[in-house]
Amino acid sequence: MTIDQFKKIKIEDSPGVYFFQKEKDILYIGKATSLKERVKSYFSTDLIKTRGMLLVDMVAKADSIKFQKTNSVLEALLLETELIKKNHPYYNTKEKDDKSYSYIEITEEEFPMVHIVRGRNVENLKTDNYYGPFLSTIQLRAALKIIRRLFPYRDDKCLLGKHKPCFNYTIGLCPGTCVDKISVKEYKKQIEKIKLFLSGNTDKVLKILFKEMSELAKEKEFEKAALIRNKIYALNHINDISLINREPTENDVRIEAYDIAHMSGKNMIGVMVVQVNGQFLKHEYKKFIIRGQETADDGRALYEVLTRRFKHDEWGMPDIVVTDGNQIQLGIAQKFFQNSVSIVKDKRHKAREVLNGEILKEKNVTEDDIIKINAEAHRFAIGFFRDKLRKSAFK
């Protein structure tokens, strides 16, 4: 499709999902905060730089563009997911390995849990209740926060049978499964609404809520009816600011850098810092206290940190992992993630060499970029180590 052909298409300025097609075949599906602006971006002169050669090829082959409006960005995100799963568009599947996508799993138990899993783990799930694929784990987490405020659910931090309120119960994000505040029957109704919503059936969810509100009003349960009324209003006026602010692109590059700090093996800690497309995401930084180690073995400490980190699929997966050290540290990192690099430093702690640096070109990342994120990891590690040292001094 040429830019002149595109200019003849009238596209509305609203959230929704768009389809690039060739004859009746869907080549690519995407979502947008603004359909008009998003689709227009595919015809910019710098498309190859911002989106990659794959999508340049897709636009050239397309002969039509269709779109479907939604009421919110959140609905667009969920609809995109359902349509990709149903149609398997060629350029969506070529763009990213299925194993790097994220999914939502709803477990099959008396009080089901809702959580995020990675594509590589989907085949091992003991349930068919999973929803995806989602391109961005960051955006998926933002979407789940919105859904959970509407329909609180149990997660793995909510322990059954302990009769102690979990933290999420105290802030209204758990319905009280931990303290017997909700029956199995009522909780299953809540989960059913989540399933419908994740499947894009918002209208059906609204019908159920209207019916529940009406029945409660007839029974003069006005406070409970008012709570449902508020949910109906929220569903019709979803505030997706967290989704709008972080709309991912196909070329997002997530880099994670790790560093270890200690004093002759004492008070050993590790850290992880995160950068996406050149922006440090400080809310995603992680701190690790090294357990059961009293010797100055940085390699062993790094192994522990990476073992603990890669148990958390919900954090998202990196495109590049950066370690501080030599071939030993690089080898340890590559056991967990093949696209790893390691920075070798001189006696003055200045970067001398980037091991395995040839992988950077594919992601359009420079050695200077890697050195900067390594320096940020070192800064964060030193700060955390000093804090831990001060606390130890007062014990």
mmCIF file of C-alpha atoms in Angstrom:
data_model
loop_
_atom_site.group_PDB
_atom_site.id
_atom_site.type_symbol
_atom_site.label_atom_id
_atom_site.label_comp_id
_atom_site.label_asym_id
_atom_site.label_seq_id
_atom_site.Cartn_x
_atom_site.Cartn_y
_atom_site.Cartn_z
ATOM 1 C CA MET A 1 0.000 0.000 0.000
ATOM 2 C CA THR A 2 1.277 3.464 -0.902
ATOM 3 C CA ILE A 3 0.823 6.667 1.083
ATOM 4 C CA ASP A 4 -1.544 7.973 -1.618
ATOM 5 C CA GLN A 5 -3.767 4.906 -1.180
ATOM 6 C CA PHE A 6 -3.662 5.359 2.593
ATOM 7 C CA LYS A 7 -4.791 9.004 2.358
ATOM 8 C CA LYS A 8 -8.073 7.864 0.788
ATOM 9 C CA ILE A 9 -8.964 5.801 3.873
ATOM 10 C CA LYS A 10 -10.996 7.511 6.594
ATOM 11 C CA ILE A 11 -9.816 6.319 10.002
ATOM 12 C CA GLU A 12 -11.397 7.553 13.225
ATOM 13 C CA ASP A 13 -9.513 9.124 16.116
ATOM 14 C CA SER A 14 -10.474 6.673 18.863
ATOM 15 C CA PRO A 15 -9.064 3.627 20.684
ATOM 16 C CA GLY A 16 -9.359 0.349 18.847
ATOM 17 C CA VAL A 17 -7.774 -2.425 16.821
ATOM 18 C CA TYR A 18 -6.560 -2.158 13.215
ATOM 19 C CA PHE A 19 -5.935 -4.807 10.548
ATOM 20 C CA PHE A 20 -3.565 -4.676 7.583
ATOM 21 C CA GLN A 21 -4.931 -7.056 4.933
ATOM 22 C CA LYS A 22 -4.013 -8.447 1.529
ATOM 23 C CA GLU A 23 -7.234 -9.438 -0.204
ATOM 24 C CA LYS A 24 -9.007 -11.317 2.622
ATOM 25 C CA ASP A 25 -5.869 -12.436 4.463
ATOM 26 C CA ILE A 26 -5.020 -10.565 7.677
ATOM 27 C CA LEU A 27 -1.306 -9.729 7.586
ATOM 28 C CA TYR A 28 -1.016 -7.844 10.865
ATOM 29 C CA ILE A 29 -3.169 -6.832 13.855
ATOM 30 C CA GLY A 30 -2.360 -3.971 16.215
ATOM 31 C CA LYS A 31 -4.065 -1.854 18.866
ATOM 32 C CA ALA A 32 -4.020 1.906 19.323
ATOM 33 C CA THR A 33 -4.844 4.718 21.689
ATOM 34 C CA SER A 34 -5.659 6.691 18.537
ATOM 35 C CA LEU A 35 -6.386 4.570 15.460
ATOM 36 C CA LYS A 36 -5.845 7.560 13.178
ATOM 37 C CA GLU A 37 -2.386 8.474 14.518
ATOM 38 C CA ARG A 38 -1.185 4.900 14.966
ATOM 39 C CA VAL A 39 -2.029 3.765 11.430
ATOM 40 C CA LYS A 40 -0.615 7.008 10.027
ATOM 41 C CA SER A 41 2.754 6.170 11.650
ATOM 42 C CA TYR A 42 3.144 3.169 9.302
ATOM 43 C CA PHE A 43 3.509 5.583 6.390
ATOM 44 C CA SER A 44 6.229 7.802 7.890
ATOM 45 C CA THR A 45 9.563 8.125 6.087
ATOM 46 C CA ASP A 46 11.500 6.636 9.027
ATOM 47 C CA LEU A 47 9.357 3.477 9.402
ATOM 48 C CA ILE A 48 12.311 1.168 8.788
ATOM 49 C CA LYS A 49 14.232 2.813 11.633
ATOM 50 C CA THR A 50 11.378 3.005 14.139
ATOM 51 C CA ARG A 51 9.561 -0.252 13.389
ATOM 52 C CA GLY A 52 11.966 -2.456 11.440
ATOM 53 C CA MET A 53 12.193 -4.001 7.956
ATOM 54 C CA LEU A 54 9.587 -6.658 8.731
ATOM 55 C CA LEU A 55 6.783 -4.114 9.034
ATOM 56 C CA VAL A 56 8.006 -2.149 6.009
ATOM 57 C CA ASP A 57 7.526 -5.357 4.019
ATOM 58 C CA MET A 58 4.070 -5.845 5.569
ATOM 59 C CA VAL A 59 2.870 -2.341 4.606
ATOM 60 C CA ALA A 60 4.124 -2.810 1.030
ATOM 61 C CA LYS A 61 2.124 -6.041 0.650
ATOM 62 C CA ALA A 62 -1.119 -4.759 2.222
ATOM 63 C CA ASP A 63 -3.937 -3.605 -0.050
ATOM 64 C CA SER A 64 -6.483 -2.568 2.609
ATOM 65 C CA ILE A 65 -6.759 -1.422 6.217
ATOM 66 C CA LYS A 66 -9.734 -2.237 8.438
ATOM 67 C CA PHE A 67 -10.349 -1.197 12.021
ATOM 68 C CA GLN A 68 -12.655 -1.858 14.960
ATOM 69 C CA LYS A 69 -13.314 0.849 17.540
ATOM 70 C CA THR A 70 -13.398 0.105 21.282
ATOM 71 C CA ASN A 71 -14.573 2.122 24.275
ATOM 72 C CA SER A 72 -11.139 2.177 25.902
ATOM 73 C CA VAL A 73 -7.470 1.349 25.446
ATOM 74 C CA LEU A 74 -7.876 -1.568 27.854
ATOM 75 C CA GLU A 75 -10.605 -3.080 25.679
ATOM 76 C CA ALA A 76 -8.377 -2.555 22.625
ATOM 77 C CA LEU A 77 -5.538 -4.432 24.351
ATOM 78 C CA LEU A 78 -7.803 -7.393 25.175
ATOM 79 C CA LEU A 79 -9.455 -7.428 21.745
ATOM 80 C CA GLU A 80 -6.066 -7.372 20.002
ATOM 81 C CA THR A 81 -5.012 -10.380 22.057
ATOM 82 C CA GLU A 82 -8.149 -12.371 21.212
ATOM 83 C CA LEU A 83 -7.880 -11.583 17.489
ATOM 84 C CA ILE A 84 -4.181 -12.486 17.258
ATOM 85 C CA LYS A 85 -4.924 -15.786 19.018
ATOM 86 C CA LYS A 86 -7.819 -16.485 16.634
ATOM 87 C CA ASN A 87 -6.252 -15.405 13.311
ATOM 88 C CA HIS A 88 -2.471 -15.975 13.771
ATOM 89 C CA PRO A 89 -1.495 -13.119 11.398
ATOM 90 C CA TYR A 90 1.769 -13.860 9.592
ATOM 91 C CA TYR A 91 3.568 -10.646 10.563
ATOM 92 C CA ASN A 92 2.529 -10.819 14.225
ATOM 93 C CA THR A 93 3.928 -14.334 14.553
ATOM 94 C CA LYS A 94 7.122 -13.485 12.630
ATOM 95 C CA GLU A 95 7.676 -10.354 14.682
ATOM 96 C CA LYS A 96 8.208 -12.109 17.991
ATOM 97 C CA ASP A 97 8.797 -15.662 19.212
ATOM 98 C CA ASP A 98 5.692 -17.054 20.955
ATOM 99 C CA LYS A 99 7.859 -17.921 23.955
ATOM 100 C CA SER A 100 8.599 -14.245 24.616
ATOM 101 C CA TYR A 101 4.931 -13.250 24.854
ATOM 102 C CA SER A 102 3.028 -13.080 28.152
ATOM 103 C CA TYR A 103 -0.253 -14.744 29.086
ATOM 104 C CA ILE A 104 -2.780 -14.516 31.924
ATOM 105 C CA GLU A 105 -3.513 -17.824 33.661
ATOM 106 C CA ILE A 106 -6.562 -18.491 35.848
ATOM 107 C CA THR A 107 -5.865 -21.611 37.892
ATOM 108 C CA GLU A 108 -8.365 -24.434 38.383
ATOM 109 C CA GLU A 109 -8.943 -24.758 42.123
ATOM 110 C CA GLU A 110 -11.600 -23.948 44.720
ATOM 111 C CA PHE A 111 -10.433 -20.331 44.894
ATOM 112 C CA PRO A 112 -8.667 -19.767 41.548
ATOM 113 C CA MET A 113 -5.645 -17.473 41.310
ATOM 114 C CA VAL A 114 -4.946 -15.019 38.493
ATOM 115 C CA HIS A 115 -1.351 -14.466 37.426
ATOM 116 C CA ILE A 116 1.017 -13.816 34.521
ATOM 117 C CA VAL A 117 2.995 -16.590 32.815
ATOM 118 C CA ARG A 118 5.499 -16.522 29.961
ATOM 119 C CA GLY A 119 4.889 -18.155 26.597
ATOM 120 C CA ARG A 120 7.586 -20.752 27.197
ATOM 121 C CA ASN A 121 5.566 -22.045 30.182
ATOM 122 C CA VAL A 122 2.132 -22.188 28.520
ATOM 123 C CA GLU A 123 2.529 -25.813 27.394
ATOM 124 C CA ASN A 124 3.078 -26.850 31.034
ATOM 125 C CA LEU A 125 -0.120 -25.253 32.357
ATOM 126 C CA LYS A 126 -2.666 -27.607 33.907
ATOM 127 C CA THR A 127 -5.590 -25.511 32.665
ATOM 128 C CA ASP A 128 -7.128 -24.181 29.467
ATOM 129 C CA ASN A 129 -8.018 -20.942 31.254
ATOM 130 C CA TYR A 130 -5.279 -18.725 29.869
ATOM 131 C CA TYR A 131 -5.525 -15.549 27.846
ATOM 132 C CA GLY A 132 -3.007 -14.066 25.464
ATOM 133 C CA PRO A 133 -0.605 -13.577 23.852
ATOM 134 C CA PHE A 134 0.254 -10.073 25.109
ATOM 135 C CA LEU A 135 3.171 -8.244 23.482
ATOM 136 C CA SER A 136 4.172 -6.202 26.538
ATOM 137 C CA THR A 137 4.384 -7.590 30.079
ATOM 138 C CA ILE A 138 4.628 -4.026 31.400
ATOM 139 C CA GLN A 139 1.358 -3.084 29.743
ATOM 140 C CA LEU A 140 -0.269 -6.361 30.762
ATOM 141 C CA ARG A 141 0.534 -5.666 34.422
ATOM 142 C CA ALA A 142 -1.003 -2.195 34.063
ATOM 143 C CA ALA A 143 -4.140 -3.771 32.557
ATOM 144 C CA LEU A 144 -4.419 -6.298 35.393
ATOM 145 C CA LYS A 145 -4.219 -3.481 37.946
ATOM 146 C CA ILE A 146 -7.284 -1.895 36.351
ATOM 147 C CA ILE A 147 -9.143 -5.227 36.204
ATOM 148 C CA ARG A 148 -8.252 -6.074 39.800
ATOM 149 C CA ARG A 149 -9.653 -2.797 41.104
ATOM 150 C CA LEU A 150 -12.962 -3.713 39.465
ATOM 151 C CA PHE A 151 -12.932 -7.425 40.319
ATOM 152 C CA PRO A 152 -10.569 -8.246 43.231
ATOM 153 C CA TYR A 153 -9.008 -11.701 42.990
ATOM 154 C CA ARG A 154 -6.650 -14.006 44.839
ATOM 155 C CA ASP A 155 -2.951 -14.303 43.960
ATOM 156 C CA ASP A 156 -0.162 -16.544 45.274
ATOM 157 C CA LYS A 157 0.449 -14.199 48.233
ATOM 158 C CA CYS A 158 -3.059 -14.866 49.527
ATOM 159 C CA LEU A 159 -2.745 -18.029 51.626
ATOM 160 C CA LEU A 160 -5.836 -20.104 52.352
ATOM 161 C CA GLY A 161 -6.521 -21.598 55.779
ATOM 162 C CA LYS A 162 -4.221 -19.207 57.665
ATOM 163 C CA HIS A 163 -7.084 -16.867 58.653
ATOM 164 C CA LYS A 164 -4.728 -13.917 58.350
ATOM 165 C CA PRO A 165 -5.511 -11.035 55.987
ATOM 166 C CA CYS A 166 -3.047 -10.727 53.119
ATOM 167 C CA PHE A 167 -1.702 -7.291 52.180
ATOM 168 C CA ASN A 168 -3.905 -7.068 49.082
ATOM 169 C CA TYR A 169 -7.007 -7.616 51.227
ATOM 170 C CA THR A 170 -6.108 -4.576 53.327
ATOM 171 C CA ILE A 171 -5.996 -2.384 50.190
ATOM 172 C CA GLY A 172 -9.112 -3.828 48.563
ATOM 173 C CA LEU A 173 -7.451 -5.964 45.869
ATOM 174 C CA CYS A 174 -8.260 -9.363 47.416
ATOM 175 C CA PRO A 175 -11.927 -10.249 48.094
ATOM 176 C CA GLY A 176 -11.077 -11.935 51.397
ATOM 177 C CA THR A 177 -10.422 -15.556 50.456
ATOM 178 C CA CYS A 178 -7.648 -15.511 53.067
ATOM 179 C CA VAL A 179 -10.050 -14.632 55.914
ATOM 180 C CA ASP A 180 -13.228 -16.432 54.762
ATOM 181 C CA LYS A 181 -14.977 -13.198 53.752
ATOM 182 C CA ILE A 182 -16.293 -14.629 50.481
ATOM 183 C CA SER A 183 -17.905 -17.966 49.644
ATOM 184 C CA VAL A 184 -16.707 -20.288 46.893
ATOM 185 C CA LYS A 185 -19.921 -19.578 44.966
ATOM 186 C CA GLU A 186 -19.538 -15.777 45.118
ATOM 187 C CA TYR A 187 -15.843 -15.947 44.267
ATOM 188 C CA LYS A 188 -16.541 -18.133 41.214
ATOM 189 C CA LYS A 189 -18.998 -15.462 40.011
ATOM 190 C CA GLN A 190 -16.225 -12.887 40.341
ATOM 191 C CA ILE A 191 -13.810 -15.060 38.375
ATOM 192 C CA GLU A 192 -16.433 -15.628 35.668
ATOM 193 C CA LYS A 193 -16.689 -11.853 35.170
ATOM 194 C CA ILE A 194 -12.907 -11.644 34.802
ATOM 195 C CA LYS A 195 -12.957 -14.438 32.206
ATOM 196 C CA LEU A 196 -15.690 -12.682 30.230
ATOM 197 C CA PHE A 197 -13.852 -9.369 30.409
ATOM 198 C CA LEU A 198 -10.565 -10.923 29.282
ATOM 199 C CA SER A 199 -12.430 -12.499 26.357
ATOM 200 C CA GLY A 200 -13.667 -9.071 25.276
ATOM 201 C CA ASN A 201 -17.270 -9.589 26.444
ATOM 202 C CA THR A 202 -17.607 -6.287 28.321
ATOM 203 C CA ASP A 203 -21.275 -5.926 27.328
ATOM 204 C CA LYS A 204 -22.096 -9.296 28.882
ATOM 205 C CA VAL A 205 -20.300 -8.310 32.099
ATOM 206 C CA LEU A 206 -22.356 -5.101 32.226
ATOM 207 C CA LYS A 207 -25.608 -7.062 31.774
ATOM 208 C CA ILE A 208 -24.680 -9.349 34.684
ATOM 209 C CA LEU A 209 -23.831 -6.360 36.885
ATOM 210 C CA PHE A 210 -27.077 -4.558 36.022
ATOM 211 C CA LYS A 211 -29.036 -7.693 36.938
ATOM 212 C CA GLU A 212 -27.166 -8.087 40.254
ATOM 213 C CA MET A 213 -27.701 -4.403 41.095
ATOM 214 C CA SER A 214 -31.423 -4.659 40.367
ATOM 215 C CA GLU A 215 -31.823 -7.777 42.531
ATOM 216 C CA LEU A 216 -29.959 -6.173 45.447
ATOM 217 C CA ALA A 217 -32.074 -3.037 45.197
ATOM 218 C CA LYS A 218 -35.272 -5.148 45.346
ATOM 219 C CA GLU A 219 -33.922 -6.809 48.502
ATOM 220 C CA LYS A 220 -33.173 -3.319 49.916
ATOM 221 C CA GLU A 221 -29.426 -4.088 49.999
ATOM 222 C CA PHE A 222 -28.744 -0.534 48.913
ATOM 223 C CA GLU A 223 -25.082 -0.333 49.997
ATOM 224 C CA LYS A 224 -24.182 -3.453 48.008
ATOM 225 C CA ALA A 225 -26.222 -2.204 45.051
ATOM 226 C CA ALA A 226 -24.304 1.086 45.169
ATOM 227 C CA LEU A 227 -20.979 -0.778 45.012
ATOM 228 C CA ILE A 228 -22.093 -2.559 41.845
ATOM 229 C CA ARG A 229 -23.374 0.730 40.411
ATOM 230 C CA ASN A 230 -19.872 2.134 40.934
ATOM 231 C CA LYS A 231 -18.366 -0.826 39.056
ATOM 232 C CA ILE A 232 -20.746 -0.253 36.158
ATOM 233 C CA TYR A 233 -19.706 3.388 36.027
ATOM 234 C CA ALA A 234 -16.025 2.412 36.190
ATOM 235 C CA LEU A 235 -16.425 -0.096 33.341
ATOM 236 C CA ASN A 236 -18.029 2.588 31.201
ATOM 237 C CA HIS A 237 -15.367 5.171 32.094
ATOM 238 C CA ILE A 238 -12.169 3.133 32.384
ATOM 239 C CA ASN A 239 -9.164 5.304 33.181
ATOM 240 C CA ASP A 240 -6.413 3.737 31.051
ATOM 241 C CA ILE A 241 -3.784 6.420 31.694
ATOM 242 C CA SER A 242 -1.261 3.749 32.717
ATOM 243 C CA LEU A 243 -1.810 2.038 29.352
ATOM 244 C CA ILE A 244 -1.729 5.251 27.313
ATOM 245 C CA ASN A 245 1.526 6.361 28.915
ATOM 246 C CA ARG A 246 3.270 3.115 28.072
ATOM 247 C CA GLU A 247 2.129 1.951 24.648
ATOM 248 C CA PRO A 248 4.861 -0.461 23.513
ATOM 249 C CA THR A 249 6.401 -0.619 20.085
ATOM 250 C CA GLU A 250 7.477 -3.712 18.216
ATOM 251 C CA ASN A 251 11.118 -2.690 18.631
ATOM 252 C CA ASP A 252 11.141 -2.291 22.421
ATOM 253 C CA VAL A 253 14.561 -3.360 23.739
ATOM 254 C CA ARG A 254 14.692 -4.324 27.414
ATOM 255 C CA ILE A 255 18.180 -4.462 28.922
ATOM 256 C CA GLU A 256 18.820 -5.781 32.427
ATOM 257 C CA ALA A 257 22.158 -5.167 34.149
ATOM 258 C CA TYR A 258 23.343 -6.973 37.279
ATOM 259 C CA ASP A 259 26.005 -6.152 39.842
ATOM 260 C CA ILE A 260 27.274 -7.671 43.086
ATOM 261 C CA ALA A 261 28.675 -5.749 46.072
ATOM 262 C CA HIS A 262 30.229 -6.911 49.354
ATOM 263 C CA MET A 263 33.137 -6.391 51.739
ATOM 264 C CA SER A 264 35.369 -9.461 51.660
ATOM 265 C CA GLY A 265 32.272 -11.624 51.347
ATOM 266 C CA LYS A 266 30.382 -9.924 54.185
ATOM 267 C CA ASN A 267 26.975 -8.220 53.711
ATOM 268 C CA MET A 268 26.849 -9.487 50.134
ATOM 269 C CA ILE A 269 24.085 -8.081 47.930
ATOM 270 C CA GLY A 270 23.080 -8.097 44.280
ATOM 271 C CA VAL A 271 20.989 -5.736 42.169
ATOM 272 C CA MET A 272 19.147 -5.619 38.864
ATOM 273 C CA VAL A 273 18.517 -2.405 36.932
ATOM 274 C CA VAL A 274 16.259 -2.110 33.887
ATOM 275 C CA GLN A 275 16.394 0.057 30.792
ATOM 276 C CA VAL A 276 13.820 0.036 27.961
ATOM 277 C CA ASN A 277 14.573 1.988 24.784
ATOM 278 C CA GLY A 278 17.186 4.087 26.580
ATOM 279 C CA GLN A 279 14.930 4.936 29.542
ATOM 280 C CA PHE A 280 15.788 3.649 33.022
ATOM 281 C CA LEU A 281 12.680 2.131 34.664
ATOM 282 C CA LYS A 282 13.535 2.682 38.329
ATOM 283 C CA HIS A 283 10.248 1.201 39.544
ATOM 284 C CA GLU A 284 11.448 -2.130 38.102
ATOM 285 C CA TYR A 285 14.851 -2.161 39.832
ATOM 286 C CA LYS A 286 15.348 -5.127 42.171
ATOM 287 C CA LYS A 287 17.519 -5.743 45.251
ATOM 288 C CA PHE A 288 18.771 -9.156 46.363
ATOM 289 C CA ILE A 289 20.350 -10.098 49.694
ATOM 290 C CA ILE A 290 22.700 -13.032 49.033
ATOM 291 C CA ARG A 291 21.875 -15.970 51.274
ATOM 292 C CA GLY A 292 24.229 -18.403 52.963
ATOM 293 C CA GLN A 293 27.498 -17.125 51.513
ATOM 294 C CA GLU A 294 30.416 -15.744 53.503
ATOM 295 C CA THR A 295 33.158 -15.930 50.861
ATOM 296 C CA ALA A 296 33.978 -13.345 48.191
ATOM 297 C CA ASP A 297 32.633 -15.428 45.304
ATOM 298 C CA ASP A 298 30.988 -13.013 42.852
ATOM 299 C CA GLY A 299 30.225 -15.775 40.360
ATOM 300 C CA ARG A 300 28.297 -17.838 42.875
ATOM 301 C CA ALA A 301 26.433 -14.729 44.037
ATOM 302 C CA LEU A 302 25.513 -13.841 40.437
ATOM 303 C CA TYR A 303 24.234 -17.391 39.911
ATOM 304 C CA GLU A 304 21.967 -17.028 42.958
ATOM 305 C CA VAL A 305 20.647 -13.639 41.795
ATOM 306 C CA LEU A 306 19.872 -14.901 38.283
ATOM 307 C CA THR A 307 18.252 -18.074 39.638
ATOM 308 C CA ARG A 308 15.913 -15.987 41.767
ATOM 309 C CA ARG A 309 15.273 -13.430 39.027
ATOM 310 C CA PHE A 310 14.319 -15.950 36.315
ATOM 311 C CA LYS A 311 11.692 -17.503 38.570
ATOM 312 C CA HIS A 312 9.712 -14.301 38.024
ATOM 313 C CA ASP A 313 8.226 -14.457 34.531
ATOM 314 C CA GLU A 314 5.815 -11.692 35.503
ATOM 315 C CA TRP A 315 8.719 -9.199 35.556
ATOM 316 C CA GLY A 316 9.008 -9.533 31.781
ATOM 317 C CA MET A 317 11.930 -11.016 29.869
ATOM 318 C CA PRO A 318 15.053 -9.110 28.809
ATOM 319 C CA ASP A 319 16.416 -8.765 25.300
ATOM 320 C CA ILE A 320 19.963 -8.340 26.649
ATOM 321 C CA VAL A 321 21.533 -9.205 30.020
ATOM 322 C CA VAL A 322 24.615 -7.264 31.182
ATOM 323 C CA THR A 323 27.021 -8.551 33.833
ATOM 324 C CA ASP A 324 30.142 -7.083 35.369
ATOM 325 C CA GLY A 325 33.153 -9.375 35.100
ATOM 326 C CA ASN A 326 35.001 -11.731 32.802
ATOM 327 C CA GLN A 327 34.306 -14.918 30.862
ATOM 328 C CA ILE A 328 33.189 -16.672 34.063
ATOM 329 C CA GLN A 329 30.387 -14.158 34.707
ATOM 330 C CA LEU A 330 29.397 -14.265 31.031
ATOM 331 C CA GLY A 331 29.201 -18.066 31.123
ATOM 332 C CA ILE A 332 26.994 -17.986 34.223
ATOM 333 C CA ALA A 333 24.634 -15.441 32.648
ATOM 334 C CA GLN A 334 24.394 -17.450 29.414
ATOM 335 C CA LYS A 335 23.137 -20.467 31.357
ATOM 336 C CA PHE A 336 20.016 -18.400 32.001
ATOM 337 C CA PHE A 337 19.872 -16.144 28.929
ATOM 338 C CA GLN A 338 21.915 -16.571 25.760
ATOM 339 C CA ASN A 339 21.875 -12.889 24.744
ATOM 340 C CA SER A 340 24.222 -11.859 27.551
ATOM 341 C CA VAL A 341 27.285 -9.622 27.552
ATOM 342 C CA SER A 342 29.905 -8.975 30.205
ATOM 343 C CA ILE A 343 32.051 -5.905 30.785
ATOM 344 C CA VAL A 344 35.717 -6.501 31.570
ATOM 345 C CA LYS A 345 37.319 -3.632 33.511
ATOM 346 C CA ASP A 346 40.864 -2.474 34.130
ATOM 347 C CA LYS A 347 42.519 -1.823 37.506
ATOM 348 C CA ARG A 348 40.906 1.617 37.649
ATOM 349 C CA HIS A 349 37.489 0.003 37.182
ATOM 350 C CA LYS A 350 37.134 1.495 33.690
ATOM 351 C CA ALA A 351 35.476 -0.549 30.948
ATOM 352 C CA ARG A 352 38.132 -2.225 28.811
ATOM 353 C CA GLU A 353 36.156 -4.744 26.744
ATOM 354 C CA VAL A 354 32.590 -5.958 26.150
ATOM 355 C CA LEU A 355 32.515 -9.743 25.853
ATOM 356 C CA ASN A 356 30.025 -11.184 23.333
ATOM 357 C CA GLY A 357 29.390 -7.630 22.091
ATOM 358 C CA GLU A 358 28.569 -8.844 18.576
ATOM 359 C CA ILE A 359 24.971 -9.541 19.684
ATOM 360 C CA LEU A 360 24.350 -5.817 20.281
ATOM 361 C CA LYS A 361 24.135 -4.818 16.619
ATOM 362 C CA GLU A 362 20.995 -6.886 16.048
ATOM 363 C CA LYS A 363 19.182 -4.879 18.760
ATOM 364 C CA ASN A 364 20.613 -1.536 17.586
ATOM 365 C CA VAL A 365 22.444 -1.143 20.919
ATOM 366 C CA THR A 366 25.994 0.251 21.212
ATOM 367 C CA GLU A 367 28.798 -0.646 23.600
ATOM 368 C CA ASP A 368 28.461 2.860 25.078
ATOM 369 C CA ASP A 369 24.821 2.050 25.918
ATOM 370 C CA ILE A 370 25.943 -1.113 27.701
ATOM 371 C CA ILE A 371 28.661 0.721 29.637
ATOM 372 C CA LYS A 372 26.114 3.326 30.816
ATOM 373 C CA ILE A 373 23.644 0.760 32.112
ATOM 374 C CA ASN A 374 26.493 -1.135 33.780
ATOM 375 C CA ALA A 375 27.513 2.097 35.539
ATOM 376 C CA GLU A 376 23.909 2.566 36.703
ATOM 377 C CA ALA A 377 23.874 -0.990 38.103
ATOM 378 C CA HIS A 378 27.142 -0.280 39.947
ATOM 379 C CA ARG A 379 25.735 2.977 41.389
ATOM 380 C CA PHE A 380 22.578 1.217 42.563
ATOM 381 C CA ALA A 381 24.559 -1.687 44.068
ATOM 382 C CA ILE A 382 26.893 0.608 46.021
ATOM 383 C CA GLY A 383 23.937 2.587 47.393
ATOM 384 C CA PHE A 384 22.131 -0.574 48.510
ATOM 385 C CA PHE A 385 25.336 -2.041 49.995
ATOM 386 C CA ARG A 386 26.021 1.121 52.037
ATOM 387 C CA ASP A 387 22.455 1.146 53.349
ATOM 388 C CA LYS A 388 22.803 -2.482 54.422
ATOM 389 C CA LEU A 389 26.168 -1.743 56.045
ATOM 390 C CA ARG A 390 24.685 1.133 58.062
ATOM 391 C CA LYS A 391 21.813 -1.042 59.268
ATOM 392 C CA SER A 392 24.244 -3.809 60.267
ATOM 393 C CA ALA A 393 26.279 -1.332 62.335
ATOM 394 C CA PHE A 394 23.262 -0.573 64.538
ATOM 395 C CA LYS A 395 22.426 -4.208 65.265
#
